[in-house]
Short mmCIF file of C-alpha atoms in Angstrom, two decimals:
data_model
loop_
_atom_site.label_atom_id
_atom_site.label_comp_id
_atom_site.label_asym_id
_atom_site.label_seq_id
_atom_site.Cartn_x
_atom_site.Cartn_y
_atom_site.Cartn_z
CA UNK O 947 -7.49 33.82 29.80
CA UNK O 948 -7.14 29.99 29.85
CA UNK O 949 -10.09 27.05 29.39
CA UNK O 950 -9.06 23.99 30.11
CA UNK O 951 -10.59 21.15 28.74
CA UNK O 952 -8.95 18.44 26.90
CA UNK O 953 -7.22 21.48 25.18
CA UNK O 954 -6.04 25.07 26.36
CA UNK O 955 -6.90 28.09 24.72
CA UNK O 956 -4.73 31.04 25.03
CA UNK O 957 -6.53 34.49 24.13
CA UNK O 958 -6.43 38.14 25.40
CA UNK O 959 -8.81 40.06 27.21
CA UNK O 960 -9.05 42.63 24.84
CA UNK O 961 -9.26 40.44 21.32
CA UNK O 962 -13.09 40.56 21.86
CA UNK O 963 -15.90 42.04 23.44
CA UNK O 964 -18.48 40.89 25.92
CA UNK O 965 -22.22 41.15 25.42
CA UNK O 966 -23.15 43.74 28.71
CA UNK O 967 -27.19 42.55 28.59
CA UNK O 968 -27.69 39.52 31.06
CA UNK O 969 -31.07 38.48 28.92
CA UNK O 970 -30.96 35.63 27.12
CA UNK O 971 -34.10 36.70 25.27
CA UNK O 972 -32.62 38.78 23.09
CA UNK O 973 -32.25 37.00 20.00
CA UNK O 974 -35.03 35.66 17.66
CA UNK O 975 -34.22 32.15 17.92
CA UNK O 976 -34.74 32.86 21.79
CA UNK O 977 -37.87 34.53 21.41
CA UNK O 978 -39.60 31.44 19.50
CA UNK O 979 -38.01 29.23 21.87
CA UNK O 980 -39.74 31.04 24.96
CA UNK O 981 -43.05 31.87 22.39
CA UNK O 982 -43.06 27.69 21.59
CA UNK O 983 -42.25 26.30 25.06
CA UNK O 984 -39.08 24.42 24.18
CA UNK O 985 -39.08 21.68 26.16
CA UNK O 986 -35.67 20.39 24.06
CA UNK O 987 -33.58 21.22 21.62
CA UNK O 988 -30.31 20.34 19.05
CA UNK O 989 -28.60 20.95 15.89
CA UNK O 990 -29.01 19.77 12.66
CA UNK O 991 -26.15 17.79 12.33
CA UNK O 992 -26.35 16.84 16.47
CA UNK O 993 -24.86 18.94 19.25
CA UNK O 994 -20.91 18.23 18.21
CA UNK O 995 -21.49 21.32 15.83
CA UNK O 996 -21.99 23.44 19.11
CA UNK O 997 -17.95 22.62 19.95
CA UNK O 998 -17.06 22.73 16.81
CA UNK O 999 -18.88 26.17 15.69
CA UNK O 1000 -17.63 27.81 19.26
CA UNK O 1001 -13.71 26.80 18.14
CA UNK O 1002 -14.21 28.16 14.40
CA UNK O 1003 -15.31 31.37 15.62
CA UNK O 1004 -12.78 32.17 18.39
CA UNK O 1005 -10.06 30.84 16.06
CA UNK O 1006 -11.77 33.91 13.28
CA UNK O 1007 -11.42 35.68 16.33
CA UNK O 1008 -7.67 35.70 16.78
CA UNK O 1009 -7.81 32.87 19.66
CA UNK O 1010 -4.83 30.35 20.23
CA UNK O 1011 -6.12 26.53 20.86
CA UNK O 1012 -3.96 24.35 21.66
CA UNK O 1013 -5.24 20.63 20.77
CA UNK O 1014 -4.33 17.69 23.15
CA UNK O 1015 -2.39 19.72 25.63
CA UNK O 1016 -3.72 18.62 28.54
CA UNK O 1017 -3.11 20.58 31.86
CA UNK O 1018 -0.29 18.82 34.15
CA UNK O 1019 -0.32 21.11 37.25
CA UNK O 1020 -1.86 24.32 38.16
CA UNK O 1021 -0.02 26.81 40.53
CA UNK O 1022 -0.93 30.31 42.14
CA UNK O 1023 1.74 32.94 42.55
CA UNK O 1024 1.88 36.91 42.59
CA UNK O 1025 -1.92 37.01 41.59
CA UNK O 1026 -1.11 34.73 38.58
CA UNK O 1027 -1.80 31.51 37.46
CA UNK O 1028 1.10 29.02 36.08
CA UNK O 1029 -0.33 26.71 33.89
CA UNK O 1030 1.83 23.75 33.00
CA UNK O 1031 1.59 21.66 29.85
CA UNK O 1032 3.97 18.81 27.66
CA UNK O 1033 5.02 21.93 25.76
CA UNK O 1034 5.73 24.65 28.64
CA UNK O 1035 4.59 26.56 31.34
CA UNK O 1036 2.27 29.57 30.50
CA UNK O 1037 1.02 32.51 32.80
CA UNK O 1038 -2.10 34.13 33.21
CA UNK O 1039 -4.66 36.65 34.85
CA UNK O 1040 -7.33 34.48 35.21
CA UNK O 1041 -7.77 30.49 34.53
CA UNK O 1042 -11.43 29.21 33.50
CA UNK O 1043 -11.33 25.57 34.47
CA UNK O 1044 -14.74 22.85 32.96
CA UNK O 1045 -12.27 19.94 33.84
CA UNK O 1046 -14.24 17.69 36.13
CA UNK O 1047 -13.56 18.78 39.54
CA UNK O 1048 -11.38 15.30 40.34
CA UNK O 1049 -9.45 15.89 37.35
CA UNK O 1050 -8.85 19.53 38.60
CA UNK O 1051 -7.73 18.18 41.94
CA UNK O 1052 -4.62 16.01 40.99
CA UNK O 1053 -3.55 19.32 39.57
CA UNK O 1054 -3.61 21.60 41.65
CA UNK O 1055 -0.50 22.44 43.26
CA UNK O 1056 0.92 21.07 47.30
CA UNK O 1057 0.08 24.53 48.32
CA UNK O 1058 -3.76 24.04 48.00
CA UNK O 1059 -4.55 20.54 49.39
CA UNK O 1060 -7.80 21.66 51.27
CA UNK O 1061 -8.92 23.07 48.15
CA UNK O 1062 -7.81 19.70 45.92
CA UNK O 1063 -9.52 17.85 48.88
CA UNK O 1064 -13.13 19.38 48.66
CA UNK O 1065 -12.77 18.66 44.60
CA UNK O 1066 -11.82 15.36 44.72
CA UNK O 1067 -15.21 14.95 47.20
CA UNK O 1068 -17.11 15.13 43.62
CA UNK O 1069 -16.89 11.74 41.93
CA UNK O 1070 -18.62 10.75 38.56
CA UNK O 1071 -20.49 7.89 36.96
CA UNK O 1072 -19.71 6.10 33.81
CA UNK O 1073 -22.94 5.41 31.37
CA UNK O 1074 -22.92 3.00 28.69
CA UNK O 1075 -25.11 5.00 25.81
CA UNK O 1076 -26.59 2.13 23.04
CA UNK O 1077 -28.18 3.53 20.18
CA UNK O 1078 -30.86 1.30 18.13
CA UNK O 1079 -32.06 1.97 14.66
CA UNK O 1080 -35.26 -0.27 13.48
CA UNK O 1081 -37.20 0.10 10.21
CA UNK O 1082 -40.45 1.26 10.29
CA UNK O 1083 -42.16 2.93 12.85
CA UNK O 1084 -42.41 0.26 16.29
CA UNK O 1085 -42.65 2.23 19.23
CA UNK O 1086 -46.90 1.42 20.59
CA UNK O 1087 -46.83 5.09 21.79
CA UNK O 1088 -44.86 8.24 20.85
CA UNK O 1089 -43.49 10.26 23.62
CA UNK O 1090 -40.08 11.26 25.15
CA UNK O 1091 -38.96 8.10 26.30
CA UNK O 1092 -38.80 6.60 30.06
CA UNK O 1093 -36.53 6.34 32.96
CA UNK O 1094 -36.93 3.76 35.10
CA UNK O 1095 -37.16 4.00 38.69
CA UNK O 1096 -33.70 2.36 40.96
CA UNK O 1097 -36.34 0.03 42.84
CA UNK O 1098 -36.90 -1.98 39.43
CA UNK O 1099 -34.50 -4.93 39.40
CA UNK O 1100 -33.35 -3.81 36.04
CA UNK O 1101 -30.05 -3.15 34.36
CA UNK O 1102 -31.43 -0.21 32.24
CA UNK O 1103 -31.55 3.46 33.69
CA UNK O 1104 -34.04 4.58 30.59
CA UNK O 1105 -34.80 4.90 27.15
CA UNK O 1106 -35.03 7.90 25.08
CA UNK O 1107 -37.42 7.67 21.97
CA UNK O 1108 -34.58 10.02 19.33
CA UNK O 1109 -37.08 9.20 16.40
CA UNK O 1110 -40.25 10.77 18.36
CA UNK O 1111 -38.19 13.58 19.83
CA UNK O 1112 -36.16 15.12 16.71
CA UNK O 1113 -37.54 13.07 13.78
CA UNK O 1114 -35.77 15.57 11.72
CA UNK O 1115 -32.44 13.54 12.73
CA UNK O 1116 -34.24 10.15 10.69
CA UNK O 1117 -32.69 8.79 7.42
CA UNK O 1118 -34.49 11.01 4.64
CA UNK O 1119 -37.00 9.32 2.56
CA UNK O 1120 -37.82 6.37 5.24
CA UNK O 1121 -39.38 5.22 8.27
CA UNK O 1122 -37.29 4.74 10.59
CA UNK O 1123 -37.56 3.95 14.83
CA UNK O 1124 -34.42 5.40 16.84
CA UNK O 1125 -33.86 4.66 20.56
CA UNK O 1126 -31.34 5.46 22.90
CA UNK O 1127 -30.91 3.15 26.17
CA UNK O 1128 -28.51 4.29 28.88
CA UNK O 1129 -27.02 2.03 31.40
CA UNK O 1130 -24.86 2.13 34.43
CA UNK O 1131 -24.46 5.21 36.40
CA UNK O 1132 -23.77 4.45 39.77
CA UNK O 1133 -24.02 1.37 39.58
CA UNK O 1134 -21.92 0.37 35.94
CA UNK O 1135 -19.50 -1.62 37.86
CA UNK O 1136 -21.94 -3.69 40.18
CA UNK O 1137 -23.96 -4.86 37.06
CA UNK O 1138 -21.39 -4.69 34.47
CA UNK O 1139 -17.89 -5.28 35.87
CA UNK O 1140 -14.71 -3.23 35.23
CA UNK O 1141 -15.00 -0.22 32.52
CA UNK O 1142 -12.09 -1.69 30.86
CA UNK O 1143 -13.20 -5.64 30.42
CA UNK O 1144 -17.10 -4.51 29.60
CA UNK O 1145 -18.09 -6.65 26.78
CA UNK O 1146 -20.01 -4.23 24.18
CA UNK O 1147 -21.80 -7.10 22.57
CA UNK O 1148 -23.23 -8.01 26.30
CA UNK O 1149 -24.53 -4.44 26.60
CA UNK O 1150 -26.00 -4.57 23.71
CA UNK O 1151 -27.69 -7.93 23.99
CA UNK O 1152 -29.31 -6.37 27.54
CA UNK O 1153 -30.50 -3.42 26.12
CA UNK O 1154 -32.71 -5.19 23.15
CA UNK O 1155 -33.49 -7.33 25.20
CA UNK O 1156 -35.00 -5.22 28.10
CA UNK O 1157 -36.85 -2.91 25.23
CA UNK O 1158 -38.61 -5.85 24.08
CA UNK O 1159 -39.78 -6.47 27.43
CA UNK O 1160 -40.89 -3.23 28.34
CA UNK O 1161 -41.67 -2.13 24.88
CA UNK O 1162 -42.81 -5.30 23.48
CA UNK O 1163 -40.27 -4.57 20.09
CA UNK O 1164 -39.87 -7.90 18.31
CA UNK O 1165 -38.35 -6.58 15.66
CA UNK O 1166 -34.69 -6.32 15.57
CA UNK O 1167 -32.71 -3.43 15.05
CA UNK O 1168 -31.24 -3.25 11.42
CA UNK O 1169 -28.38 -0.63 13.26
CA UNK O 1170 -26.86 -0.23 16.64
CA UNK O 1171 -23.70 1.21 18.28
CA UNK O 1172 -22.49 0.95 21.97
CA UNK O 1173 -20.65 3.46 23.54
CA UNK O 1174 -19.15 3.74 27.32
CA UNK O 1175 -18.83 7.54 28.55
CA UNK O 1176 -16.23 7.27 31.28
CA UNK O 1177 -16.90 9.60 34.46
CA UNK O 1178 -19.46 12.02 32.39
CA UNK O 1179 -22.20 12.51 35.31
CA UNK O 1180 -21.12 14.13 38.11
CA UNK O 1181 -22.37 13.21 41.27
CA UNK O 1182 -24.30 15.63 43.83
CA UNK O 1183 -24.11 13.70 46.80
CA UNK O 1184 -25.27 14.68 50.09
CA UNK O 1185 -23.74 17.84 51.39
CA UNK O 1186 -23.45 19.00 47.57
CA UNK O 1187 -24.47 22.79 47.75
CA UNK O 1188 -22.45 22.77 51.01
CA UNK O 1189 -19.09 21.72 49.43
CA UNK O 1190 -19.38 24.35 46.74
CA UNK O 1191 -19.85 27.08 48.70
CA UNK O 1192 -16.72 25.71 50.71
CA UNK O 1193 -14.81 25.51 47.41
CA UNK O 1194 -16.17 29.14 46.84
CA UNK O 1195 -15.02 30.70 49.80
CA UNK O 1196 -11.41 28.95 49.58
CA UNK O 1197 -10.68 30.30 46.43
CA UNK O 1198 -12.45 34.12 47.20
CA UNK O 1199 -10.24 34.19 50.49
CA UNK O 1200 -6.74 33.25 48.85
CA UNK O 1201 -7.46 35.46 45.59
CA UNK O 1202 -7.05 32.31 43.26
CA UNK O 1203 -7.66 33.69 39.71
CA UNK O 1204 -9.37 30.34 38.91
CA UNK O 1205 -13.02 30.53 37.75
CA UNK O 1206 -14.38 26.67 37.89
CA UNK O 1207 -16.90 26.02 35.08
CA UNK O 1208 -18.56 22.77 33.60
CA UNK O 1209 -20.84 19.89 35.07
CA UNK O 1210 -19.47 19.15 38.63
CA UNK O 1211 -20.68 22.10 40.60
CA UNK O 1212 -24.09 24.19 39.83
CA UNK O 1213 -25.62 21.09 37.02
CA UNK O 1214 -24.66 18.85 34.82
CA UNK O 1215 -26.63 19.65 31.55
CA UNK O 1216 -25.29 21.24 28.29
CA UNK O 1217 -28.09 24.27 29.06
CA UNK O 1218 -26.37 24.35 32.86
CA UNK O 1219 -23.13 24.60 31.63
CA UNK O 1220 -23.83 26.99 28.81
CA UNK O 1221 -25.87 29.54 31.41
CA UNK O 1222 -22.85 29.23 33.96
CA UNK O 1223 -20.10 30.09 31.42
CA UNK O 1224 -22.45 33.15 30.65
CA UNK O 1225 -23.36 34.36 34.03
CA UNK O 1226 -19.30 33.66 34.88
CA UNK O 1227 -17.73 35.89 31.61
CA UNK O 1228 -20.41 38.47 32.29
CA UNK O 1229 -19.47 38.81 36.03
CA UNK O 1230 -15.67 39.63 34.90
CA UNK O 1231 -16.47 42.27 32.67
CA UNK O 1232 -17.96 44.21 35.33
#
């Protein structure tokens, strides 16, 4: 079986086994999670330990990964999937692909243009993500944060309040505000210019700026750090659910062993993504 991400994974079928019982409610940490109403949740040490943890144990478990091998072409032959990378072509029963669904397109071989035609239909957004750090406690309200709505003439999608949601993530032993303001989407290049000549500093200078107007924060953050997340939020345009079940059919009526996982089809959240990778390695052991 292959994933491709920014990496492949090479595994067999047989090097481990899957859980049969579809609940999810299984496990303790499940059971207080239903019993407490989770409304969010993360890791101690932020969600990059999810990744990491999920390598570590299917490397314990016998599994190949292969690091920055990116996926050059994908073809279907005999049932089979030929996977070409920099270092070789490998073959396999079944291909699980979370590459965004454009990415997956310019892959995919002559042979399935209508297929690499309804994929390349799902474009993405780029968000700028700025995260403030201020001393003491500012905010005039706790809560969640605050999106604002695309009628505003404002260059700010929203504002998430990190210190009021997981205050367990603040410096020990201080009082501390944290704030994370997103930007762009849609419409990143209208308000911002080109990804590549965005100036951080100007992002930055926008976002304190607009949370001391809405927030009335004077005070001045004693940390910050701006980061642009190229294509991450696929978009479900018009005709969405309609072009997946196109994409569906295609790939049931030519047998393609490719199982398409990730943000671009059926929701774009880690908790989407996690649930679809479940329901999608359940529904081959069967």
């Amino acid at each position: 079986m292959l994933d491709l991400v920014n990496a492949t994974i090479l595994c067999k079928l047989t090097t481990y086994t899957v859980v049969k019982d579809p609940s999810v409610g299984t496990s303790p940490l499940a059971q207080r999670a239903r019993k407490e109403c989770w409304a969010s949740w993360s890791l101690r040490k932020g969600l990059q330990e999810l990744p990491d943890r999920l390598g570590s144990f299917l490397q314990e478990e016998g599994v190949e990964i292969r690091e920055k091998t990116p996926c050059t072409k994908i073809e279907f032959e005999n049932e089979l999937a030929k996977v070409h990378t920099k270092d070789g072509m490998i073959e396999a029963h079944k291909v699980m692909c979370s590459l965004p669904a454009k990415n997956l397109a310019k892959i995919l071989s002559p042979a399935h243009a209508h297929l690499a035609n309804l994929l390349a239909e799902i474009q993405s957004v780029s968000v700028a993500v700025i995260n403030l750090e201020s001393e003491g406690k500012v905010l005039p309200l706790e809560g969640f944060g605050y999106l604002v709505p695309s009628s505003e003439p404002c260059q700010v999608l929203g504002v998430v309040f990190d210190s009021c949601t997981f205050p367990e993530h603040n410096r020990p032993g201080t009082e501390r505000t944290r704030l994370t303001c997103m930007m762009g989407g849609a419409w990143f290049e209208e308000l911002f210019g080109q990804l590549e000549s965005v100036d951080s500093d100007h992002l930055l200078s926008i976002a304190i700026a607009t949370i001391e107007d809405h927030l009335k924060i004077k005070q001045k953050p004693i940390y910050s750090l701006v980061n642009i997340h190229r294509d991450c939020i696929p978009q479900y345009t018009v005709g969405h659910s309609n072009r997946i079940e196109q994409i569906n059919k295609y790939i049931k009526k030519q047998g393609l062993p490719l199982f398409l996982l990730g943000s671009s089809y059926d929701g774009v959240s880690v908790n989407d993504c996690i649930w679809n990778a479940r329901k999608t390695v359940l529904a081959l052991d069967r």
